[in-house]
Tab-separated table of C-alpha atoms in Angstrom:
chain	number	residue	atom	x	y	z
A	1	MET	CA	91.212	93.689	87.803
A	2	PHE	CA	91.927	95.526	91.056
A	3	LYS	CA	94.514	98.244	91.328
A	4	LEU	CA	96.122	98.909	94.727
A	5	HIS	CA	97.610	102.362	95.070
A	6	GLY	CA	100.161	102.893	97.809
A	7	PHE	CA	103.636	101.978	99.038
A	8	PRO	CA	104.928	98.924	100.976
A	9	THR	CA	106.220	100.942	103.927
A	10	SER	CA	102.529	101.376	104.938
A	11	ASN	CA	101.017	98.622	107.067
A	12	TYR	CA	97.569	99.787	105.860
A	13	TYR	CA	98.613	99.200	102.239
A	14	ASN	CA	100.060	95.845	103.214
A	15	LYS	CA	96.810	94.712	104.841
A	16	ILE	CA	94.946	95.091	101.591
A	17	LYS	CA	97.764	93.544	99.604
A	18	ILE	CA	97.664	90.465	101.837
A	19	ALA	CA	93.899	90.234	101.617
A	20	LEU	CA	93.987	90.347	97.825
A	21	HIS	CA	96.613	87.625	97.713
A	22	GLU	CA	94.796	85.458	100.272
A	23	LYS	CA	91.590	85.752	98.279
A	24	ASP	CA	93.525	84.956	95.126
A	25	LEU	CA	92.312	88.129	93.412
A	26	PRO	CA	94.473	89.487	90.555
A	27	PHE	CA	95.645	93.059	91.153
A	28	GLU	CA	98.130	95.600	89.983
A	29	GLU	CA	100.297	97.539	92.401
A	30	ILE	CA	100.593	101.238	91.638
A	31	ARG	CA	103.354	102.795	93.730
A	32	VAL	CA	102.345	106.188	95.136
A	33	VAL	CA	103.068	107.906	98.448
A	34	PRO	CA	100.804	110.136	100.504
A	35	SER	CA	100.450	113.514	98.901
A	36	GLN	CA	98.513	116.781	99.076
A	37	GLU	CA	98.928	117.342	95.375
A	38	GLU	CA	95.715	118.325	93.645
A	39	ASP	CA	95.680	115.386	91.273
A	40	PHE	CA	96.178	112.888	94.094
A	41	LEU	CA	93.487	114.456	96.234
A	42	LYS	CA	91.002	113.721	93.465
A	43	ILE	CA	91.291	110.004	94.195
A	44	SER	CA	92.242	110.314	97.894
A	45	PRO	CA	90.601	113.364	99.447
A	46	LEU	CA	92.761	113.167	102.568
A	47	GLY	CA	95.925	112.512	100.580
A	48	ARG	CA	96.436	109.128	102.243
A	49	ILE	CA	97.177	105.566	101.114
A	50	PRO	CA	96.055	102.970	100.287
A	51	ILE	CA	93.433	103.410	97.637
A	52	LEU	CA	91.758	100.436	96.061
A	53	GLU	CA	90.632	100.948	92.465
A	54	TYR	CA	87.940	98.712	90.934
A	55	LYS	CA	86.226	99.271	87.604
A	56	GLY	CA	87.326	102.873	87.560
A	57	GLU	CA	86.028	103.636	91.046
A	58	TYR	CA	88.199	104.432	94.039
A	59	ILE	CA	87.673	103.021	97.552
A	60	ARG	CA	89.287	104.530	100.619
A	61	GLU	CA	89.705	103.359	104.202
A	62	THR	CA	91.070	99.906	104.946
A	63	HIS	CA	88.042	98.534	106.756
A	64	VAL	CA	85.739	99.605	103.958
A	65	MET	CA	88.024	97.720	101.561
A	66	TYR	CA	87.831	94.608	103.796
A	67	GLU	CA	84.027	94.693	103.564
A	68	PHE	CA	84.059	95.438	99.846
A	69	LEU	CA	86.338	92.495	99.025
A	70	GLU	CA	83.934	90.172	100.850
A	71	GLU	CA	80.976	91.530	98.943
A	72	VAL	CA	82.533	91.623	95.464
A	73	ALA	CA	84.347	88.272	95.741
A	74	PRO	CA	82.042	86.039	97.786
A	75	ASP	CA	83.303	82.814	96.162
A	76	THR	CA	86.913	83.312	97.230
A	77	LEU	CA	88.433	82.598	100.662
A	78	ARG	CA	86.110	84.198	103.240
A	79	LEU	CA	87.965	86.449	105.619
A	80	LEU	CA	84.910	87.350	107.644
A	81	PRO	CA	83.486	84.338	109.545
A	82	SER	CA	79.961	83.166	108.857
A	83	ASP	CA	78.984	83.261	112.539
A	84	ALA	CA	77.695	86.732	113.434
A	85	LEU	CA	79.322	87.035	116.823
A	86	THR	CA	82.667	85.776	115.592
A	87	ARG	CA	82.413	88.180	112.682
A	88	VAL	CA	81.790	91.080	115.073
A	89	ARG	CA	84.888	90.113	117.130
A	90	VAL	CA	86.996	90.116	113.938
A	91	ARG	CA	85.795	93.604	113.098
A	92	GLU	CA	86.365	94.756	116.665
A	93	ILE	CA	89.992	93.542	116.766
A	94	SER	CA	90.750	94.893	113.277
A	95	LEU	CA	89.414	98.331	114.153
A	96	MET	CA	90.883	98.460	117.633
A	97	THR	CA	94.281	97.532	116.222
A	98	ASP	CA	94.188	100.711	114.159
A	99	LEU	CA	92.607	103.034	116.682
A	100	TYR	CA	94.321	101.967	119.865
A	101	LEU	CA	97.610	100.388	118.815
A	102	ASP	CA	98.703	101.863	115.520
A	103	PHE	CA	97.417	105.343	116.298
A	104	SER	CA	98.906	105.320	119.807
A	105	ALA	CA	102.391	104.147	118.775
A	106	ARG	CA	102.553	105.972	115.408
A	107	PRO	CA	104.305	109.092	116.839
A	108	LEU	CA	107.321	106.816	117.370
A	109	PHE	CA	107.380	105.301	113.877
A	110	GLN	CA	109.216	108.125	112.096
A	111	HIS	CA	112.145	107.870	114.512
A	112	VAL	CA	112.268	104.066	114.753
A	113	PHE	CA	111.789	103.246	111.073
A	114	PHE	CA	112.595	106.388	109.109
A	115	ALA	CA	115.541	107.834	111.085
A	116	ALA	CA	113.678	111.039	111.946
A	117	GLU	CA	114.417	113.170	115.013
A	118	LYS	CA	113.652	111.488	118.351
A	119	PRO	CA	110.285	112.480	119.849
A	120	SER	CA	110.112	114.328	123.123
A	121	GLU	CA	110.034	112.340	126.360
A	122	ALA	CA	106.486	113.515	126.896
A	123	ALA	CA	105.473	112.151	123.494
A	124	ILE	CA	107.184	108.869	124.183
A	125	GLU	CA	105.477	108.538	127.570
A	126	LYS	CA	102.105	109.268	126.007
A	127	ALA	CA	102.659	106.751	123.260
A	128	LEU	CA	103.542	104.089	125.834
A	129	LYS	CA	100.557	104.867	128.071
A	130	ASP	CA	98.042	104.934	125.229
A	131	THR	CA	99.453	101.795	123.585
A	132	LEU	CA	99.364	99.820	126.840
A	133	PHE	CA	95.751	100.947	127.331
A	134	GLY	CA	94.808	99.798	123.866
A	135	TRP	CA	96.703	96.512	124.133
A	136	ARG	CA	95.027	95.612	127.422
A	137	ALA	CA	91.649	96.114	125.759
A	138	ILE	CA	92.474	94.120	122.632
A	139	SER	CA	94.204	91.280	124.476
A	140	ASN	CA	91.017	90.560	126.400
A	141	LEU	CA	89.267	89.740	123.092
A	142	LEU	CA	91.870	87.376	121.653
A	143	ASP	CA	92.064	83.618	121.263
A	144	CYS	CA	95.409	83.331	119.451
A	145	GLU	CA	95.567	79.526	119.955
A	146	ASN	CA	95.429	79.137	116.214
A	147	TYR	CA	94.037	82.444	114.960
A	148	ALA	CA	93.178	85.794	116.532
A	149	VAL	CA	89.516	84.863	116.677
A	150	GLY	CA	87.901	81.444	116.431
A	151	ASP	CA	89.155	78.669	114.180
A	152	GLN	CA	89.673	80.367	110.836
A	153	PHE	CA	92.075	82.903	109.297
A	154	SER	CA	90.419	86.289	109.080
A	155	TYR	CA	90.910	90.003	108.662
A	156	ALA	CA	91.818	90.154	112.345
A	157	ASP	CA	94.881	88.024	111.573
A	158	ILE	CA	95.810	90.252	108.640
A	159	SER	CA	95.508	93.366	110.816
A	160	ALA	CA	97.557	91.712	113.585
A	161	ALA	CA	100.268	90.454	111.274
A	162	SER	CA	100.631	93.829	109.569
A	163	THR	CA	100.598	96.054	112.673
A	164	TRP	CA	101.326	94.381	116.014
A	165	ASP	CA	105.003	93.697	115.334
A	166	ILE	CA	105.852	97.203	114.243
A	167	VAL	CA	104.012	98.548	117.297
A	168	GLN	CA	105.914	96.165	119.605
A	169	LYS	CA	109.258	97.053	118.028
A	170	SER	CA	108.619	100.789	118.351
A	171	ILE	CA	107.550	100.581	122.013
A	172	LEU	CA	110.372	98.221	122.915
A	173	LYS	CA	113.030	100.327	121.245
A	174	MET	CA	111.857	103.660	122.686
A	175	THR	CA	110.780	102.530	126.174
A	176	GLY	CA	112.167	99.043	126.819
A	177	LYS	CA	108.615	97.804	127.453
A	178	ASP	CA	107.716	94.383	126.033
A	179	LEU	CA	104.022	94.406	125.194
A	180	TRP	CA	103.879	90.635	125.127
A	181	GLU	CA	105.543	89.993	128.495
A	182	ASP	CA	102.275	88.924	130.121
A	183	LYS	CA	101.068	87.021	127.041
A	184	PRO	CA	104.057	85.138	125.561
A	185	MET	CA	101.699	83.232	123.210
A	186	ILE	CA	101.374	86.400	121.156
A	187	ALA	CA	104.954	86.099	119.876
A	188	GLU	CA	104.274	82.496	118.919
A	189	TYR	CA	101.016	83.419	117.262
A	190	LEU	CA	102.729	86.115	115.164
A	191	ARG	CA	105.439	83.679	114.149
A	192	LYS	CA	102.723	81.328	112.951
A	193	MET	CA	101.135	84.091	110.934
A	194	GLU	CA	104.516	84.917	109.444
A	195	GLU	CA	104.668	81.374	108.078
A	196	ARG	CA	101.819	82.128	105.694
A	197	PRO	CA	103.513	82.781	102.343
A	198	HIS	CA	101.661	85.969	101.474
A	199	ILE	CA	102.245	87.507	104.864
A	200	LYS	CA	105.894	86.540	104.839
A	201	ALA	CA	106.521	88.014	101.357
A	202	THR	CA	104.592	91.219	102.123
A	203	ASN	CA	106.354	91.793	105.426
A	204	LYS	CA	109.710	91.129	103.750
A	205	ALA	CA	108.935	93.742	101.113
A	206	GLN	CA	107.957	96.213	103.862
A	207	LYS	CA	111.234	95.707	105.716
A	208	ALA	CA	113.213	96.318	102.523
A	209	ALA	CA	111.201	99.471	101.785
A	210	LEU	CA	111.690	100.740	105.321
A	211	ARG	CA	115.427	100.243	105.074
A	212	MET	CA	115.574	102.179	101.811
A	213	ALA	CA	113.454	104.975	103.303
A	214	ALA	CA	115.646	105.229	106.328
A	215	MET	CA	118.818	105.321	104.219
A	216	ALA	CA	117.341	108.037	102.005
A	217	LYS	CA	116.416	110.042	105.111
A	218	LYS	CA	119.951	109.849	106.474
A	219	LYS	CA	121.393	111.030	103.147
A	220	SER	CA	119.036	113.968	102.890
């Protein structure tokens, strides 16, 4: 039995939740938030979520979890393609989504989703510049006719479905820039991904959690 430690506001948590569901692996959700408390740092040295627990051992970092799930559950749905070059492309898109989209737009998330103070204009401009740079790089690697890469659902699709929309919403709200304006098929691709039951349910839970977090912030 797997245990997934984290909270549904986190797109990183949601990636692993979707992967576990797609691979039909039973798991228990343990709701925790990032913390620098000593007890939490024992299982998450950086105080971050998610943490995947398996047989009493703790696994950190989303991409490590992706790889681990493929190794420990090889007879379930494969989310890394068998072809080596396609597999590399899946890894590239998954990692670049985190490094060049999520990381670039993240300074805007607290204001857009959690009702925090608006970032400075300089911070907004930097987020836009860095996100556009990252998106140009990623978009050159995409297929998105059916899936992000090739002809099968993969971790690249999970990463995209969990992150691209919140990045787009943040950039659009703060700058008016539509990341998909030159690639309208991206919106259609994301709608298709949203039709997958596990993605739809997980994203719905995230939206509810974000609304609750924003309301709590306004009341505090």
